[in-house]
Coordinates of N, CA and C in Angstrom, one line a residue:
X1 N 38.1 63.4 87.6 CA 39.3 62.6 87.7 C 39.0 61.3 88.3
X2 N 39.4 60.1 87.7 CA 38.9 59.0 88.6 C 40.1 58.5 89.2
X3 N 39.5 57.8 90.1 CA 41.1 57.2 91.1 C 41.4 55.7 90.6
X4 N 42.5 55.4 91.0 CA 42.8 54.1 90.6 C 43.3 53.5 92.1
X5 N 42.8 52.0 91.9 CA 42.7 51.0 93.3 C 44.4 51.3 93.7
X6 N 44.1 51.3 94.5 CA 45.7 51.1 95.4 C 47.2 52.0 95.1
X7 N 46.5 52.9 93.8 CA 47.8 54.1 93.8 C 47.9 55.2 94.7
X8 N 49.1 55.9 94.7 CA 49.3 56.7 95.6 C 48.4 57.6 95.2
X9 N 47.8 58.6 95.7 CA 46.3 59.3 95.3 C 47.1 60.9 96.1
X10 N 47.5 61.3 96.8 CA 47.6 62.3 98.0 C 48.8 61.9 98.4
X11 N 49.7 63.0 98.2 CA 50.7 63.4 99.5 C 50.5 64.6 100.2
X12 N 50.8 64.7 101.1 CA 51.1 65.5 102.5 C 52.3 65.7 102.6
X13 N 52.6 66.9 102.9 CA 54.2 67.2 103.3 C 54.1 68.2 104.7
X14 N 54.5 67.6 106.0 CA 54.5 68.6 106.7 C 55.7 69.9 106.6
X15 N 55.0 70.9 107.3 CA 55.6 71.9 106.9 C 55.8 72.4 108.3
X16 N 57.0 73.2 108.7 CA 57.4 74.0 110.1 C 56.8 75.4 110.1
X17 N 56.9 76.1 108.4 CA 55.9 77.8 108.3 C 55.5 76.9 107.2
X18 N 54.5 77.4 107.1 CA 53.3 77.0 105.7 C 53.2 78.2 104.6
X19 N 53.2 79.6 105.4 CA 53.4 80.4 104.7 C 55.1 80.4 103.7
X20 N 56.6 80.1 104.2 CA 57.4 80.0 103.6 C 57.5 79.0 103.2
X21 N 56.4 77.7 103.2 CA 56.5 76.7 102.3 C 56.0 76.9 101.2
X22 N 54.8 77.3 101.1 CA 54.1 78.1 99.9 C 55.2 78.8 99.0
X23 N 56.0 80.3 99.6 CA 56.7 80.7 99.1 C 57.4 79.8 98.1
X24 N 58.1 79.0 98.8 CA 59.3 78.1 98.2 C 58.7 77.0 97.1
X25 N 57.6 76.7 97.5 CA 57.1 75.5 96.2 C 56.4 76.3 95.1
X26 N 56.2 77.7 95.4 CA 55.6 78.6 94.1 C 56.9 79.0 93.5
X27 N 57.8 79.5 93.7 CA 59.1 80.2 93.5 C 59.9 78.8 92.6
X28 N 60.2 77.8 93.5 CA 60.6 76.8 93.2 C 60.3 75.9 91.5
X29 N 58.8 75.5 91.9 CA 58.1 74.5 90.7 C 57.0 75.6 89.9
X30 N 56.3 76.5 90.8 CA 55.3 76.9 90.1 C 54.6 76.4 90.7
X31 N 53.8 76.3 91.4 CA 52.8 75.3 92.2 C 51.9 76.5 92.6
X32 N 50.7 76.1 92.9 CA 49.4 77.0 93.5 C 49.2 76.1 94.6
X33 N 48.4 77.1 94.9 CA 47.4 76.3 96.2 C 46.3 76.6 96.5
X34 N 45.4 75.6 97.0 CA 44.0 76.4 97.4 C 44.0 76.1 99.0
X35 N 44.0 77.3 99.6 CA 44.3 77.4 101.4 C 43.2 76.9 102.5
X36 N 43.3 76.1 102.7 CA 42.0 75.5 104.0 C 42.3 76.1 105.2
X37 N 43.0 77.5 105.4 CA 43.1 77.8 106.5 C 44.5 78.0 107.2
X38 N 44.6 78.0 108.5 CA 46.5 78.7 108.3 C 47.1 77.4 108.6
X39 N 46.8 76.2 108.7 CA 47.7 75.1 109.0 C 47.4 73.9 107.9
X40 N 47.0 74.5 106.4 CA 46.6 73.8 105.2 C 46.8 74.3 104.1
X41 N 47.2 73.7 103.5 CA 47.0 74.3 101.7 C 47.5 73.0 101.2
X42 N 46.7 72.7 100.0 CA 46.3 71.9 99.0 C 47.2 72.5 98.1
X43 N 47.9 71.3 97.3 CA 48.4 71.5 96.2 C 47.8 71.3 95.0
X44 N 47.5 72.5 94.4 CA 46.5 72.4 93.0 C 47.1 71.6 91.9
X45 N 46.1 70.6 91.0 CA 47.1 69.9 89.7 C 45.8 70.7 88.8
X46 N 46.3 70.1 87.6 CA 44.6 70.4 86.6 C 43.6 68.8 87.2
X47 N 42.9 69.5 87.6 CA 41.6 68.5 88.0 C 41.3 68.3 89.2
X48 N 42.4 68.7 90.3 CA 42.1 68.8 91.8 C 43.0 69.2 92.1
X49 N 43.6 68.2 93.0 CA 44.9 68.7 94.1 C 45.7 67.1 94.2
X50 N 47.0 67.6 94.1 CA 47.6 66.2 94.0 C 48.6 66.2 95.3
X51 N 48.1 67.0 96.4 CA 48.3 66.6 97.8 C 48.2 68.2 98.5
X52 N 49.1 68.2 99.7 CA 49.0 69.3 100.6 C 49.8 69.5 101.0
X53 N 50.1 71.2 101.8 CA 51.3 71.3 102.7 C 50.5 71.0 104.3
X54 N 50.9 70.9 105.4 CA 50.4 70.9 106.5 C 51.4 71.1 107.4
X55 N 50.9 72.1 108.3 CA 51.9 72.6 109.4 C 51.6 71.8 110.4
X56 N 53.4 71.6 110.8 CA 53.7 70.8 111.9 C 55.1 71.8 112.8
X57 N 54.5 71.4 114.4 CA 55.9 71.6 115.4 C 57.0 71.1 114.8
X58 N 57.0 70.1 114.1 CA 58.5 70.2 113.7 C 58.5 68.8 112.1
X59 N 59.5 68.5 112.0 CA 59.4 67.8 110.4 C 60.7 66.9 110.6
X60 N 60.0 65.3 110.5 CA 61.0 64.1 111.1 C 61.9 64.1 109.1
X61 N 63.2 63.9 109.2 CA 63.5 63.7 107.7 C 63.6 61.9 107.6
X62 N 64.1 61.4 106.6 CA 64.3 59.9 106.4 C 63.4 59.5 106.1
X63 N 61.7 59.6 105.9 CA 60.4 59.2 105.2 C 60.8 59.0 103.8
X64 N 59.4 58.7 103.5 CA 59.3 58.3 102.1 C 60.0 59.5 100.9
X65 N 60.5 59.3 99.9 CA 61.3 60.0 99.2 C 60.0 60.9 98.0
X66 N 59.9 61.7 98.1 CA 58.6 62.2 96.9 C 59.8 62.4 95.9
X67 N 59.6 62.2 94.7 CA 60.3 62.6 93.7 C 59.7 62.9 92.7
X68 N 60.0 64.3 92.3 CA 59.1 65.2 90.8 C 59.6 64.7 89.9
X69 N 59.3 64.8 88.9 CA 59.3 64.6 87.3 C 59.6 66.3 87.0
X70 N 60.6 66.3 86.1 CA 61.5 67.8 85.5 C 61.4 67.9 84.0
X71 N 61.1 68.2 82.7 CA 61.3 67.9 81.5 C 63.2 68.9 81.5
X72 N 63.3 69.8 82.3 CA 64.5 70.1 82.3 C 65.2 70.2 83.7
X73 N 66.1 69.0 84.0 CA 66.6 69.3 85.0 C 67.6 70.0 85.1
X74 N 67.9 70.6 84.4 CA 69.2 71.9 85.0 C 68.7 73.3 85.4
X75 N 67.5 73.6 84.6 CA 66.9 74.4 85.3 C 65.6 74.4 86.2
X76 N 65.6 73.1 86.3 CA 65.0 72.7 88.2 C 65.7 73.3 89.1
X77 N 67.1 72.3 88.9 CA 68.2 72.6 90.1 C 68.3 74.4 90.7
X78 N 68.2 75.4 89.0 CA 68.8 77.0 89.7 C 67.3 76.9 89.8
X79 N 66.3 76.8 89.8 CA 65.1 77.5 90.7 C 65.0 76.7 92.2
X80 N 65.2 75.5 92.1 CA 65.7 75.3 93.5 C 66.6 75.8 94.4
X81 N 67.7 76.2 93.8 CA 68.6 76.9 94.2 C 67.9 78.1 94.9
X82 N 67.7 78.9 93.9 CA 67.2 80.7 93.7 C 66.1 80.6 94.6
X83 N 65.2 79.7 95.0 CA 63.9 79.6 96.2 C 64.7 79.3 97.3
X84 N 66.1 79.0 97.5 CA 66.4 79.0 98.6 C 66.5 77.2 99.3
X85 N 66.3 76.6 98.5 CA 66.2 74.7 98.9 C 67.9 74.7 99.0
X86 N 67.8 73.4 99.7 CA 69.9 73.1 99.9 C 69.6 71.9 99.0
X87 N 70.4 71.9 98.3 CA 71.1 71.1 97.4 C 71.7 69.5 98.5
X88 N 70.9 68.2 98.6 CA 71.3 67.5 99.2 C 72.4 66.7 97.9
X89 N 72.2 66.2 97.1 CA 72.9 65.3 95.9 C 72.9 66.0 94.7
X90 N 74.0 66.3 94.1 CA 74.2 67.0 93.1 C 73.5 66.0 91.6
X91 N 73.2 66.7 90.9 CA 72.4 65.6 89.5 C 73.4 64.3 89.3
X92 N 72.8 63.1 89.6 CA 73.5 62.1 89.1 C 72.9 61.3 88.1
X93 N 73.5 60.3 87.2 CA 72.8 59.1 86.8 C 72.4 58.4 87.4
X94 N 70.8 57.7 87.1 CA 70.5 56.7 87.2 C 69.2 55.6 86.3
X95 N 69.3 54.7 86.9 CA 68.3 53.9 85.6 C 67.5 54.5 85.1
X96 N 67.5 55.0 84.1 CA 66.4 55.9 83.4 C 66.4 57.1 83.1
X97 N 67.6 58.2 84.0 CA 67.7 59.2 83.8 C 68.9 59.5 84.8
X98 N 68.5 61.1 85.2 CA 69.7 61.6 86.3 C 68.1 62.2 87.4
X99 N 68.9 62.5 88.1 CA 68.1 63.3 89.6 C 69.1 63.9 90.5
X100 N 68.3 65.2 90.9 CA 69.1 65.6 91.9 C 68.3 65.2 93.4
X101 N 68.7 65.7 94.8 CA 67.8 65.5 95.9 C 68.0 66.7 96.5
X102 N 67.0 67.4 97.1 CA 67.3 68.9 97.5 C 66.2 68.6 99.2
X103 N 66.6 69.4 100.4 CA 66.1 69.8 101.3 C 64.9 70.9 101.5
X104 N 63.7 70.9 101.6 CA 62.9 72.5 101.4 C 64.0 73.0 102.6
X105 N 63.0 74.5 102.6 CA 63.0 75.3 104.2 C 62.3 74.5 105.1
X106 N 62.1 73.3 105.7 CA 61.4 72.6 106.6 C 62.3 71.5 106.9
X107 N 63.0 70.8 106.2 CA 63.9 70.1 106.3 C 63.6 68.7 105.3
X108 N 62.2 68.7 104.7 CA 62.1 67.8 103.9 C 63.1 67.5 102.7
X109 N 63.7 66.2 102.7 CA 63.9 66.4 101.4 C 63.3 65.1 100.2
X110 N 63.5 66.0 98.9 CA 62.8 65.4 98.0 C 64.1 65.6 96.7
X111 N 63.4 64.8 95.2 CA 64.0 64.6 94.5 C 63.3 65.0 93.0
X112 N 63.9 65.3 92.3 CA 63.8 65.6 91.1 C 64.3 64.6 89.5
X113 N 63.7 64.4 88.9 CA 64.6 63.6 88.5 C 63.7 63.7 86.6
X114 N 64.9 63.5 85.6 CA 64.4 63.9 84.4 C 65.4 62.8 83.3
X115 N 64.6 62.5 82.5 CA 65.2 61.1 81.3 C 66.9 61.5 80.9
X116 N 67.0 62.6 80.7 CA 68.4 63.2 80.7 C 68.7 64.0 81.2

């Protein structure tokens, strides 16, 4: 996999349990991981890892917004649901498509978002 100058390469998401973060991003998207230990796990893509969870005392919200790519967002939303995420913004329009924004178990929130 080669990198490109100045793109985002790695995210980090801290996590408050790493163990029910895991839960929640496998349950959720489908996601693996390969574990560096009890305060790490790598999120697997095909070719490496396109970031990590990392446990933290605690998890500041208002950072940068991660937002996934969905080919179906309606059934994003009920597996987010069914893993247990809070629903922060219900699917809206916007340039390009709709998105919803949901909270993990940690308090992070992130967004989803799909052409229709």
């Amino acid at each position: 996999m080669s990198q490109v100058h100045h793109a985002i390469d790695y995210i980090e998401i801290c996590v408050t349990d790493l163990a029910q973060a895991k839960r929640f991003y496998a349950e959720a998207f489908g996601w693996e991981f390969n574990d560096y230990g009890p305060e790490y796990a790598g999120i697997r893509q095909p070719g490496g890892e396109a970031g990590g969870l990392r446990a933290a005392p605690d998890v500041a919200t208002g950072g940068p917004l991660v937002i996934l790519y969905s080919k179906d967002l309606e059934s994003s939303l009920a597996s987010v649901r069914a893993a247990g995420g809070k629903i922060t913004a219900d699917p809206f329009a916007f340039p390009g498509g709709r998105r919803f924004h949901f909270l993990d178990p940690s308090g992070n929130e992130l967004a989803v978002w799909s052409e229709s």
